[in-house]
């Protein structure tokens, strides 16, 4: 199995001082987590301050989004090149809050993904079904549509550099975590789908994260599932102790 990736998505939270304190607390203990890769994704405006706080500690830096054009007249947007310039290695794309609140489509996620890969960032592409889609038995179909749409046109080499996060929308920020069986089922489907789209070797190399109310007390069971290669963590990533406890479970 790939080394687990334990990723914190801070969303639109923290002040600069809080972001620096959180990053410093994680960085101070990061050396103990040899079995997992740690990643923090603060808000854009704190990326540089967090990069400084991390220093040489083994904690990667990521952004929560990027624009789908590499540069130009796009007032207010942030390019993948700018993210690299301030020390990012990763970028989250197509988070459900962007898909559902801001109307991001698979086509837009696909454009962003290609720009991110071209620039050398590692994209974390989020997919996940709504509660009504799960209840209607459409989970597998929704995931298939999001994965094939978001990853359309990628070469096999590019595909190995992508991370996919399965985040059931009904589990994000709700405290309603997917059961280990529910997570395992979707992750197994994802692996199968990727083997079909590319080949089994590539499918095996793509890290599949679970996200949605991951906490220290449910992390070890989720991370023990065969095709779960890490976690994307919102709420619990805002407390250094909780984030590190999840990393320890990985
Ligand atoms: P949560 O968020 O851990 O607070 O549910 C997960 C996410 O949105 O990535």
Coordinates of N, CA and C and ligand atoms in Angstrom, one line a residue:
X1 N 0.8 -1.2 0.0 CA 0.0 0.0 0.0 C 0.9 1.3 0.0
X2 N 0.4 2.3 -0.6 CA 1.1 3.6 -0.7 C 1.2 4.1 0.8
X3 N 2.2 4.9 1.0 CA 2.3 5.6 2.3 C 1.1 6.4 2.5
X4 N 0.4 6.4 3.7 CA -0.8 7.2 3.9 C -0.5 8.7 3.8
X5 N -1.4 9.4 3.2 CA -1.3 10.9 3.2 C -2.3 11.4 4.1
X6 N -1.9 12.2 5.1 CA -2.8 12.8 6.1 C -2.9 14.3 5.8
X7 N -4.0 14.7 5.2 CA -4.1 16.1 4.7 C -5.1 16.9 5.5
X8 N -4.7 18.1 5.9 CA -5.6 19.0 6.6 C -6.1 20.1 5.7
X9 N -7.4 20.2 5.6 CA -8.0 21.2 4.8 C -8.6 22.3 5.8
X10 N -7.9 23.4 5.9 CA -8.3 24.4 6.9 C -9.5 25.2 6.5
X11 N -9.9 25.1 5.2 CA -11.0 25.8 4.7 C -10.9 27.3 5.0
X12 N -12.0 28.1 5.2 CA -11.9 29.5 5.4 C -11.8 29.8 6.9
X13 N -10.8 29.1 7.6 CA -10.7 29.3 9.0 C -9.3 29.8 9.4
X14 N -9.2 30.2 10.6 CA -7.9 30.7 11.2 C -7.7 32.2 10.8
X15 N -7.0 32.8 11.8 CA -6.4 34.1 11.5 C -5.0 33.8 11.2
X16 N -4.2 34.8 10.8 CA -2.8 34.5 10.5 C -2.1 34.0 11.7
X17 N -2.3 34.6 12.8 CA -1.6 34.1 14.0 C -2.0 32.7 14.4
X18 N -3.3 32.3 14.2 CA -3.8 31.0 14.5 C -3.1 30.0 13.5
X19 N -3.1 30.4 12.2 CA -2.5 29.5 11.2 C -1.1 29.2 11.5
X20 N -0.3 30.2 11.9 CA 1.1 30.1 12.2 C 1.3 29.2 13.4
X21 N 0.4 29.4 14.4 CA 0.5 28.6 15.7 C 0.2 27.1 15.4
X22 N -0.8 26.9 14.6 CA -1.2 25.5 14.2 C -0.1 24.8 13.4
X23 N 0.4 25.5 12.4 CA 1.5 25.0 11.6 C 2.7 24.7 12.4
X24 N 3.0 25.6 13.3 CA 4.2 25.4 14.2 C 4.0 24.2 15.1
X25 N 2.8 24.0 15.6 CA 2.6 22.9 16.6 C 2.7 21.6 15.8
X26 N 2.2 21.6 14.6 CA 2.2 20.3 13.8 C 3.7 20.1 13.4
X27 N 4.4 21.1 12.9 CA 5.8 21.0 12.5 C 6.7 20.5 13.6
X28 N 6.4 20.9 14.8 CA 7.2 20.5 16.0 C 7.2 19.0 16.2
X29 N 6.1 18.4 15.9 CA 6.0 17.0 16.2 C 6.1 16.1 14.9
X30 N 6.2 16.7 13.8 CA 6.0 16.0 12.5 C 7.1 14.9 12.3
X31 N 8.2 15.1 12.9 CA 9.3 14.1 12.8 C 9.0 12.7 13.3
X32 N 8.0 12.7 14.2 CA 7.6 11.4 14.8 C 6.7 10.5 13.8
X33 N 6.3 11.1 12.8 CA 5.3 10.3 11.9 C 5.9 9.8 10.7
X34 N 6.8 8.9 10.9 CA 7.6 8.4 9.7 C 6.7 7.5 8.8
X35 N 5.6 7.0 9.3 CA 4.8 6.1 8.4 C 3.8 6.9 7.6
X36 N 3.6 8.2 7.8 CA 2.6 8.9 7.1 C 3.2 10.2 6.5
X37 N 2.7 10.7 5.4 CA 3.0 12.0 4.8 C 2.0 13.0 5.4
X38 N 2.5 14.1 5.9 CA 1.6 15.1 6.4 C 1.5 16.3 5.4
X39 N 0.3 16.8 5.3 CA 0.0 18.0 4.4 C -0.9 18.9 5.1
X40 N -0.6 20.2 5.0 CA -1.6 21.2 5.5 C -2.0 22.1 4.4
X41 N -3.3 22.5 4.3 CA -3.8 23.4 3.2 C -4.5 24.6 3.9
X42 N -3.7 25.6 4.2 CA -4.3 26.8 4.8 C -5.0 27.7 3.7
X43 N -5.7 28.7 4.2 CA -6.2 29.7 3.2 C -5.0 30.3 2.4
X44 N -5.3 30.7 1.2 CA -4.3 31.3 0.3 C -3.4 32.4 1.0
X45 N -4.1 33.3 1.7 CA -3.4 34.5 2.2 C -2.4 34.1 3.3
X46 N -2.5 32.9 3.9 CA -1.6 32.5 4.9 C -0.5 31.5 4.4
X47 N -0.5 31.2 3.2 CA 0.4 30.2 2.7 C 1.9 30.5 3.0
X48 N 2.3 31.7 2.7 CA 3.7 32.1 2.9 C 4.0 32.0 4.4
X49 N 3.1 32.6 5.3 CA 3.4 32.6 6.7 C 3.5 31.1 7.2
X50 N 2.6 30.2 6.7 CA 2.6 28.8 7.1 C 3.9 28.1 6.6
X51 N 4.3 28.5 5.4 CA 5.5 27.9 4.8 C 6.7 28.2 5.7
X52 N 6.8 29.5 6.2 CA 7.9 29.9 7.1 C 7.8 29.1 8.4
X53 N 6.6 29.0 8.9 CA 6.4 28.3 10.2 C 6.8 26.8 10.1
X54 N 6.5 26.2 9.0 CA 6.9 24.8 8.8 C 8.4 24.6 8.7
X55 N 9.0 25.6 8.0 CA 10.5 25.5 7.9 C 10.9 24.2 7.2
X56 N 11.9 23.5 7.8 CA 12.4 22.3 7.2 C 11.6 21.0 7.7
X57 N 10.6 21.2 8.5 CA 9.9 20.0 9.1 C 9.2 19.3 7.9
X58 N 9.0 17.9 8.1 CA 8.4 17.1 7.0 C 6.9 17.3 7.0
X59 N 6.5 18.5 6.6 CA 5.0 18.8 6.4 C 4.9 19.5 5.1
X60 N 4.1 18.9 4.2 CA 4.0 19.5 2.9 C 2.9 20.6 3.0
X61 N 3.0 21.6 2.0 CA 2.1 22.7 1.9 C 1.2 22.5 0.7
X62 N -0.1 22.8 0.9 CA -1.0 22.7 -0.3 C -2.0 23.9 -0.2
X63 N -2.6 24.1 -1.4 CA -3.7 25.1 -1.5 C -5.0 24.5 -1.6
X64 N -6.1 25.2 -1.4 CA -7.4 24.6 -1.5 C -8.1 24.7 -2.8
X65 N -7.4 25.4 -3.8 CA -8.0 25.6 -5.1 C -6.9 26.2 -6.0
X66 N -7.2 26.4 -7.2 CA -6.3 27.1 -8.1 C -7.1 27.5 -9.4
X67 N -6.7 28.5 -10.1 CA -7.5 28.9 -11.3 C -7.1 28.0 -12.5
X68 N -8.0 27.9 -13.4 CA -7.8 26.9 -14.6 C -7.0 27.5 -15.7
X69 N -6.5 28.7 -15.6 CA -5.6 29.3 -16.6 C -4.3 29.6 -15.9
X70 N -3.2 29.4 -16.6 CA -1.9 29.6 -16.0 C -1.5 31.0 -15.6
X71 N -2.0 32.0 -16.3 CA -1.7 33.4 -16.0 C -2.6 34.3 -16.8
X72 N -2.6 35.6 -16.5 CA -3.4 36.5 -17.4 C -4.3 37.4 -16.6
X73 N -5.3 38.0 -17.3 CA -6.2 39.0 -16.8 C -7.4 38.3 -16.1
X74 N -7.2 37.8 -15.0 CA -8.2 37.1 -14.2 C -8.3 37.6 -12.8
X75 N -8.9 38.8 -12.7 CA -8.9 39.5 -11.4 C -9.3 38.7 -10.3
X76 N -8.5 38.6 -9.2 CA -8.9 37.9 -8.0 C -8.5 36.5 -8.0
X77 N -8.0 35.9 -9.1 CA -7.7 34.5 -9.1 C -6.3 34.2 -8.8
X78 N -6.0 33.0 -8.5 CA -4.6 32.6 -8.0 C -4.2 31.4 -9.0
X79 N -3.0 31.5 -9.5 CA -2.5 30.5 -10.5 C -1.7 29.4 -9.8
X80 N -1.6 28.3 -10.5 CA -0.8 27.2 -10.0 C 0.7 27.6 -9.8
X81 N 1.2 28.5 -10.7 CA 2.6 28.9 -10.6 C 2.8 29.8 -9.4
X82 N 1.8 30.6 -9.0 CA 1.9 31.4 -7.8 C 2.0 30.4 -6.6
X83 N 1.2 29.4 -6.6 CA 1.2 28.4 -5.5 C 2.5 27.7 -5.3
X84 N 3.1 27.3 -6.5 CA 4.5 26.7 -6.4 C 5.5 27.7 -5.9
X85 N 5.3 29.0 -6.3 CA 6.2 30.1 -5.9 C 6.3 30.3 -4.4
X86 N 5.1 30.0 -3.7 CA 5.1 30.2 -2.3 C 5.3 28.9 -1.5
X87 N 5.7 27.8 -2.3 CA 6.1 26.6 -1.6 C 5.1 25.5 -1.6
X88 N 4.0 25.6 -2.3 CA 3.0 24.5 -2.4 C 3.5 23.3 -3.2
X89 N 3.2 22.1 -2.7 CA 3.4 20.9 -3.5 C 2.1 20.3 -4.0
X90 N 1.0 20.6 -3.2 CA -0.3 20.0 -3.5 C -1.3 21.1 -3.8
X91 N -2.4 20.7 -4.4 CA -3.6 21.6 -4.5 C -4.9 20.7 -4.5
X92 N -5.8 21.1 -3.7 CA -7.1 20.5 -3.6 C -7.9 21.0 -4.8
X93 N -8.6 20.1 -5.5 CA -9.4 20.6 -6.7 C -10.8 19.9 -6.6
X94 N -11.8 20.7 -6.9 CA -13.2 20.1 -7.0 C -13.8 19.7 -5.6
X95 N -13.3 20.4 -4.6 CA -14.0 20.1 -3.2 C -15.5 20.3 -3.4
X96 N -16.2 19.5 -2.6 CA -17.7 19.5 -2.8 C -18.2 20.9 -2.4
X97 N -17.5 21.6 -1.6 CA -18.0 23.0 -1.3 C -17.9 23.9 -2.5
X98 N -16.9 23.6 -3.3 CA -16.8 24.4 -4.6 C -17.8 23.9 -5.6
X99 N -17.9 22.5 -5.7 CA -18.8 22.0 -6.7 C -20.3 22.4 -6.4
X100 N -20.7 22.4 -5.1 CA -22.1 22.6 -4.8 C -22.4 24.0 -4.4
X101 N -21.5 24.8 -3.8 CA -21.8 26.2 -3.5 C -21.4 27.1 -4.6
X102 N -20.3 26.8 -5.3 CA -19.8 27.7 -6.3 C -20.1 27.2 -7.8
X103 N -20.7 26.0 -7.9 CA -21.1 25.5 -9.2 C -20.0 25.0 -10.0
X104 N -18.9 24.5 -9.4 CA -17.8 24.0 -10.2 C -18.2 22.7 -10.9
X105 N -18.0 22.6 -12.2 CA -18.4 21.4 -12.9 C -17.1 20.4 -13.1
X106 N -17.4 19.2 -13.5 CA -16.3 18.3 -13.8 C -15.4 18.9 -14.9
X107 N -16.0 19.6 -15.8 CA -15.2 20.2 -16.9 C -14.2 21.3 -16.3
X108 N -14.6 22.1 -15.4 CA -13.7 23.1 -14.8 C -12.7 22.3 -14.0
X109 N -13.1 21.3 -13.2 CA -12.1 20.6 -12.4 C -11.1 20.0 -13.3
X110 N -11.5 19.4 -14.5 CA -10.6 18.8 -15.4 C -9.6 19.8 -16.0
X111 N -10.1 21.1 -16.3 CA -9.1 22.1 -16.8 C -8.1 22.5 -15.7
X112 N -8.6 22.6 -14.5 CA -7.7 22.9 -13.3 C -6.7 21.8 -13.1
X113 N -7.2 20.6 -13.2 CA -6.3 19.4 -13.0 C -5.1 19.5 -14.0
X114 N -5.5 19.7 -15.3 CA -4.4 19.7 -16.3 C -3.4 20.9 -16.1
X115 N -3.9 22.0 -15.7 CA -3.0 23.1 -15.4 C -2.1 22.8 -14.2
X116 N -2.7 22.2 -13.2 CA -2.0 21.9 -12.0 C -0.9 20.8 -12.3
X117 N -1.2 19.8 -13.1 CA -0.2 18.8 -13.5 C 0.9 19.4 -14.3
X118 N 0.5 20.3 -15.2 CA 1.5 20.9 -16.1 C 2.5 21.7 -15.3
X119 N 2.0 22.3 -14.2 CA 2.9 23.2 -13.4 C 3.7 22.4 -12.4
X120 N 3.4 21.1 -12.2 CA 4.2 20.3 -11.3 C 3.5 20.1 -9.9
X121 N 2.4 20.7 -9.7 CA 1.7 20.5 -8.4 C 1.0 19.1 -8.4
X122 N 0.9 18.5 -7.2 CA 0.1 17.3 -7.1 C -1.3 17.6 -6.7
X123 N -2.2 17.3 -7.7 CA -3.6 17.6 -7.4 C -4.3 16.5 -6.5
X124 N -5.2 17.0 -5.7 CA -6.1 16.1 -4.9 C -7.5 16.4 -5.4
X125 N -8.0 15.5 -6.2 CA -9.3 15.7 -6.8 C -10.4 15.1 -5.9
X126 N -11.4 15.9 -5.5 CA -12.4 15.4 -4.6 C -13.6 15.0 -5.4
X127 N -14.2 13.9 -4.9 CA -15.4 13.4 -5.5 C -16.3 12.9 -4.3
X128 N -17.6 12.8 -4.6 CA -18.5 12.3 -3.5 C -20.0 12.6 -3.8
X129 N -20.8 11.7 -3.3 CA -22.2 11.8 -3.6 C -23.0 12.6 -2.5
X130 N -24.1 13.2 -2.9 CA -25.0 13.8 -2.0 C -25.8 12.7 -1.3
X131 N -26.5 13.1 -0.2 CA -27.3 12.1 0.6 C -28.4 11.5 -0.3
X132 N -29.1 12.4 -1.1 CA -30.2 11.9 -1.9 C -29.7 11.0 -3.0
X133 N -28.5 11.2 -3.5 CA -27.9 10.3 -4.5 C -27.6 8.9 -3.9
X134 N -27.1 8.9 -2.6 CA -26.8 7.7 -2.0 C -28.1 6.9 -1.7
X135 N -29.1 7.7 -1.3 CA -30.4 7.0 -0.9 C -31.1 6.5 -2.2
X136 N -30.8 7.1 -3.3 CA -31.4 6.6 -4.6 C -30.5 5.5 -5.2
X137 N -29.5 5.1 -4.5 CA -28.6 4.0 -5.0 C -27.8 4.4 -6.2
X138 N -27.5 5.7 -6.2 CA -26.7 6.3 -7.3 C -25.2 6.6 -7.0
X139 N -24.8 6.1 -5.8 CA -23.4 6.5 -5.4 C -22.4 6.1 -6.5
X140 N -22.4 4.8 -6.9 CA -21.3 4.4 -7.8 C -21.4 5.1 -9.1
X141 N -22.6 5.4 -9.6 CA -22.7 6.2 -10.9 C -22.2 7.6 -10.7
X142 N -22.5 8.2 -9.6 CA -22.1 9.6 -9.4 C -20.5 9.7 -9.3
X143 N -20.0 8.7 -8.6 CA -18.5 8.7 -8.5 C -17.8 8.5 -9.8
X144 N -18.4 7.5 -10.6 CA -17.9 7.2 -11.9 C -17.9 8.5 -12.8
X145 N -19.0 9.2 -12.8 CA -19.2 10.4 -13.6 C -18.2 11.5 -13.2
X146 N -18.0 11.6 -11.9 CA -17.1 12.7 -11.4 C -15.6 12.3 -11.7
X147 N -15.3 11.0 -11.5 CA -13.9 10.6 -11.8 C -13.6 10.7 -13.3
X148 N -14.5 10.1 -14.1 CA -14.1 10.1 -15.6 C -14.2 11.6 -16.1
X149 N -15.1 12.4 -15.6 CA -15.2 13.8 -16.1 C -14.0 14.6 -15.6
X150 N -13.7 14.5 -14.4 CA -12.6 15.3 -13.8 C -11.2 14.9 -14.3
X151 N -11.1 13.6 -14.6 CA -9.7 13.1 -15.0 C -9.7 12.9 -16.6
X152 N -10.7 13.4 -17.3 CA -10.7 13.1 -18.7 C -9.4 13.6 -19.5
X153 N -9.0 12.7 -20.4 CA -7.8 13.1 -21.2 C -6.5 13.0 -20.6
X154 N -6.4 12.5 -19.4 CA -5.0 12.4 -18.8 C -4.3 11.2 -19.3
X155 N -3.0 11.3 -19.5 CA -2.1 10.2 -19.9 C -2.0 9.3 -18.6
X156 N -1.5 8.1 -18.8 CA -1.3 7.2 -17.7 C -0.3 7.8 -16.7
X157 N 0.8 8.4 -17.3 CA 1.8 9.0 -16.5 C 1.2 10.1 -15.6
X158 N 0.4 11.0 -16.2 CA -0.2 12.0 -15.4 C -1.1 11.4 -14.3
X159 N -1.8 10.4 -14.7 CA -2.8 9.8 -13.8 C -2.1 9.3 -12.5
X160 N -0.9 8.8 -12.6 CA -0.2 8.3 -11.4 C 0.1 9.4 -10.4
X161 N 0.1 10.7 -10.9 CA 0.4 11.8 -10.0 C -0.8 12.4 -9.3
X162 N -1.9 11.9 -9.6 CA -3.2 12.4 -9.1 C -3.5 11.7 -7.8
X163 N -4.0 12.4 -6.8 CA -4.6 11.9 -5.6 C -6.1 12.1 -5.7
X164 N -6.9 11.1 -5.3 CA -8.3 11.2 -5.3 C -8.8 11.1 -3.9
X165 N -9.7 12.1 -3.5 CA -10.3 12.0 -2.2 C -11.8 11.7 -2.3
X166 N -12.2 10.6 -1.7 CA -13.6 10.3 -1.7 C -14.2 11.0 -0.5
X167 N -15.1 11.9 -0.7 CA -15.7 12.6 0.4 C -17.2 12.6 0.2
X168 N -18.0 11.7 0.9 CA -19.4 11.7 0.7 C -19.9 13.1 1.3
X169 N -20.7 13.8 0.5 CA -21.1 15.2 0.9 C -21.8 15.2 2.2
X170 N -22.6 14.2 2.4 CA -23.4 14.1 3.7 C -22.6 13.9 4.9
X171 N -21.3 13.6 4.7 CA -20.4 13.3 5.9 C -19.5 14.5 6.2
X172 N -19.5 15.5 5.3 CA -18.5 16.6 5.5 C -19.1 17.6 6.5
X173 N -18.3 17.8 7.5 CA -18.7 18.8 8.6 C -19.9 18.5 9.3
X174 N -20.4 17.2 9.2 CA -21.7 16.9 9.8 C -21.5 16.0 11.0
X175 N -20.4 15.5 11.2 CA -20.2 14.5 12.3 C -20.7 13.1 11.9
X176 N -21.3 13.0 10.7 CA -21.9 11.7 10.2 C -20.8 11.1 9.4
X177 N -20.0 10.2 9.9 CA -18.9 9.6 9.1 C -19.4 8.4 8.4
X178 N -18.9 8.1 7.2 CA -19.2 6.9 6.5 C -18.7 5.7 7.4
X179 N -19.4 4.6 7.3 CA -18.9 3.5 8.1 C -17.7 3.0 7.3
X180 N -16.8 2.2 8.0 CA -15.7 1.7 7.3 C -16.1 0.8 6.1
X181 N -17.2 0.2 6.2 CA -17.7 -0.7 5.1 C -18.1 0.2 3.9
X182 N -18.8 1.3 4.2 CA -19.2 2.2 3.1 C -18.0 2.8 2.4
X183 N -17.0 3.2 3.2 CA -15.8 3.8 2.6 C -15.1 2.7 1.8
X184 N -15.0 1.5 2.4 CA -14.2 0.5 1.7 C -14.9 0.1 0.4
X185 N -16.2 0.1 0.3 CA -16.9 -0.2 -0.9 C -16.7 0.8 -2.0
X186 N -16.8 2.1 -1.7 CA -16.5 3.1 -2.7 C -15.0 3.1 -3.1
X187 N -14.1 2.9 -2.2 CA -12.7 2.9 -2.5 C -12.4 1.7 -3.4
X188 N -13.0 0.6 -3.1 CA -12.7 -0.6 -4.0 C -13.3 -0.3 -5.4
X189 N -14.5 0.3 -5.5 CA -15.0 0.7 -6.8 C -14.1 1.6 -7.5
X190 N -13.6 2.6 -6.8 CA -12.7 3.6 -7.4 C -11.4 2.9 -8.0
X191 N -10.9 2.0 -7.2 CA -9.7 1.3 -7.7 C -10.0 0.5 -9.0
X192 N -11.2 -0.1 -9.0 CA -11.6 -0.9 -10.2 C -11.8 0.0 -11.4
X193 N -12.4 1.1 -11.1 CA -12.7 2.1 -12.2 C -11.3 2.6 -12.8
X194 N -10.4 2.9 -11.9 CA -9.1 3.4 -12.4 C -8.3 2.3 -13.1
X195 N -8.5 1.1 -12.7 CA -7.8 0.0 -13.5 C -8.4 -0.1 -14.9
X196 N -9.7 0.1 -14.9 CA -10.4 0.1 -16.3 C -10.0 1.2 -17.1
X197 N -9.9 2.4 -16.5 CA -9.6 3.6 -17.3 C -8.1 3.7 -17.7
X198 N -7.2 3.1 -16.8 CA -5.8 3.2 -17.1 C -5.3 1.7 -17.2
X199 N -4.7 1.2 -16.1 CA -4.4 -0.2 -15.9 C -4.2 -0.5 -14.4
X200 N -4.1 -1.7 -14.1 CA -4.1 -2.1 -12.6 C -2.9 -1.5 -11.9
X201 N -1.7 -1.3 -12.6 CA -0.5 -0.8 -11.9 C -0.8 0.7 -11.6
X202 N -1.3 1.4 -12.6 CA -1.6 2.9 -12.3 C -2.6 3.0 -11.2
X203 N -3.7 2.2 -11.3 CA -4.7 2.2 -10.3 C -4.1 2.0 -8.9
X204 N -3.2 1.1 -8.8 CA -2.5 0.8 -7.5 C -1.7 2.0 -7.0
X205 N -1.2 2.8 -7.9 CA -0.3 3.9 -7.5 C -1.1 5.1 -7.1
X206 N -2.3 5.3 -7.5 CA -3.1 6.5 -7.2 C -3.6 6.4 -5.7
X207 N -3.2 7.4 -5.0 CA -3.6 7.4 -3.6 C -5.1 7.8 -3.5
X208 N -5.8 7.0 -2.7 CA -7.2 7.3 -2.5 C -7.5 7.7 -1.0
X209 N -7.8 8.9 -0.8 CA -8.1 9.4 0.5 C -9.6 9.3 0.9
X210 N -9.9 9.1 2.1 CA -11.3 9.3 2.6 C -11.4 10.6 3.3
X211 N -12.5 11.3 3.1 CA -12.7 12.5 3.9 C -14.2 12.6 4.2
X212 N -14.5 13.3 5.3 CA -15.8 13.5 5.8 C -15.9 13.1 7.3
X213 N -15.8 14.1 8.2 CA -15.9 13.8 9.6 C -14.9 12.8 10.2
X214 N -13.6 12.8 9.6 CA -12.6 12.0 10.2 C -12.1 12.6 11.5
X215 N -12.1 11.8 12.5 CA -11.7 12.3 13.9 C -10.7 11.3 14.4
X216 N -10.0 11.7 15.5 CA -9.1 10.7 16.1 C -9.8 9.4 16.5
X217 N -11.0 9.4 16.9 CA -11.6 8.2 17.4 C -12.2 7.3 16.3
X218 N -12.3 7.8 15.0 CA -12.7 6.9 13.9 C -11.6 6.6 12.9
X219 N -10.5 7.3 13.0 CA -9.5 7.3 12.0 C -8.9 5.9 11.8
X220 N -8.6 5.2 12.9 CA -7.8 4.0 12.7 C -8.6 2.9 11.9
X221 N -9.9 2.9 12.2 CA -10.8 1.9 11.5 C -10.9 2.3 10.0
X222 N -11.1 3.6 9.7 CA -11.2 4.0 8.3 C -9.9 3.7 7.6
X223 N -8.8 4.1 8.2 CA -7.5 4.0 7.6 C -7.0 2.5 7.4
X224 N -7.6 1.7 8.2 CA -7.3 0.2 8.1 C -7.9 -0.4 6.9
X225 N -8.9 0.2 6.2 CA -9.5 -0.4 5.1 C -8.6 -0.5 3.9
X226 N -8.7 -1.6 3.2 CA -7.7 -2.0 2.2 C -7.4 -0.9 1.2
X227 N -8.3 -0.2 0.7 CA -8.0 0.8 -0.4 C -8.1 2.2 0.1
X228 N -8.0 2.4 1.4 CA -8.0 3.8 2.0 C -6.5 4.1 2.3
X229 N -6.0 5.1 1.5 CA -4.5 5.4 1.6 C -4.3 6.7 2.3
X230 N -5.2 7.2 3.0 CA -5.0 8.4 3.8 C -6.4 9.1 4.0
X231 N -6.3 10.3 4.5 CA -7.5 11.1 4.9 C -7.4 12.5 4.6
X232 N -8.5 13.1 4.2 CA -8.6 14.6 4.0 C -9.5 15.1 5.1
X233 N -8.9 15.9 6.0 CA -9.6 16.3 7.2 C -9.9 17.7 7.3
X234 N -11.1 18.1 7.6 CA -11.5 19.4 7.8 C -11.4 19.8 9.2
X235 N -12.6 19.8 9.9 CA -12.7 20.2 11.3 C -11.5 19.8 12.2
X236 N -11.2 18.5 12.2 CA -10.2 18.0 13.1 C -8.8 18.4 12.8
X237 N -8.6 19.0 11.6 CA -7.3 19.4 11.2 C -7.0 20.8 11.8
X238 N -8.0 21.4 12.5 CA -7.8 22.7 13.1 C -7.2 22.7 14.5
X239 N -7.1 21.4 15.0 CA -6.4 21.2 16.3 C -5.2 20.4 16.1
X240 N -4.1 20.8 16.4 CA -2.8 20.1 16.1 C -2.9 18.7 16.7
X241 N -3.4 18.6 18.0 CA -3.4 17.3 18.6 C -4.3 16.3 17.9
X242 N -5.4 16.8 17.5 CA -6.4 15.9 16.8 C -5.8 15.4 15.4
X243 N -5.2 16.4 14.7 CA -4.6 16.1 13.4 C -3.5 15.1 13.6
X244 N -2.7 15.3 14.6 CA -1.5 14.4 14.8 C -2.0 13.0 15.3
X245 N -3.1 13.0 16.0 CA -3.6 11.7 16.5 C -4.1 10.9 15.3
X246 N -4.7 11.6 14.3 CA -5.2 10.9 13.1 C -3.9 10.4 12.3
X247 N -2.9 11.2 12.3 CA -1.7 10.8 11.6 C -1.1 9.6 12.3
X248 N -1.2 9.5 13.6 CA -0.6 8.4 14.3 C -1.4 7.1 14.0
X249 N -2.8 7.3 13.8 CA -3.6 6.2 13.5 C -3.3 5.6 12.1
X250 N -2.8 6.5 11.2 CA -2.4 6.1 9.9 C -1.1 5.3 9.9
Ligands
LIG1 P1 -14.7 17.5 7.8 O1 -14.3 18.1 6.3 O2 -13.5 16.7 8.2 O3 -14.8 18.7 8.6 O4 -15.9 16.7 7.6 C1 -13.7 17.3 5.4 C2 -13.4 18.1 4.1 O5 -14.2 18.9 3.7 O6 -12.4 17.9 3.4

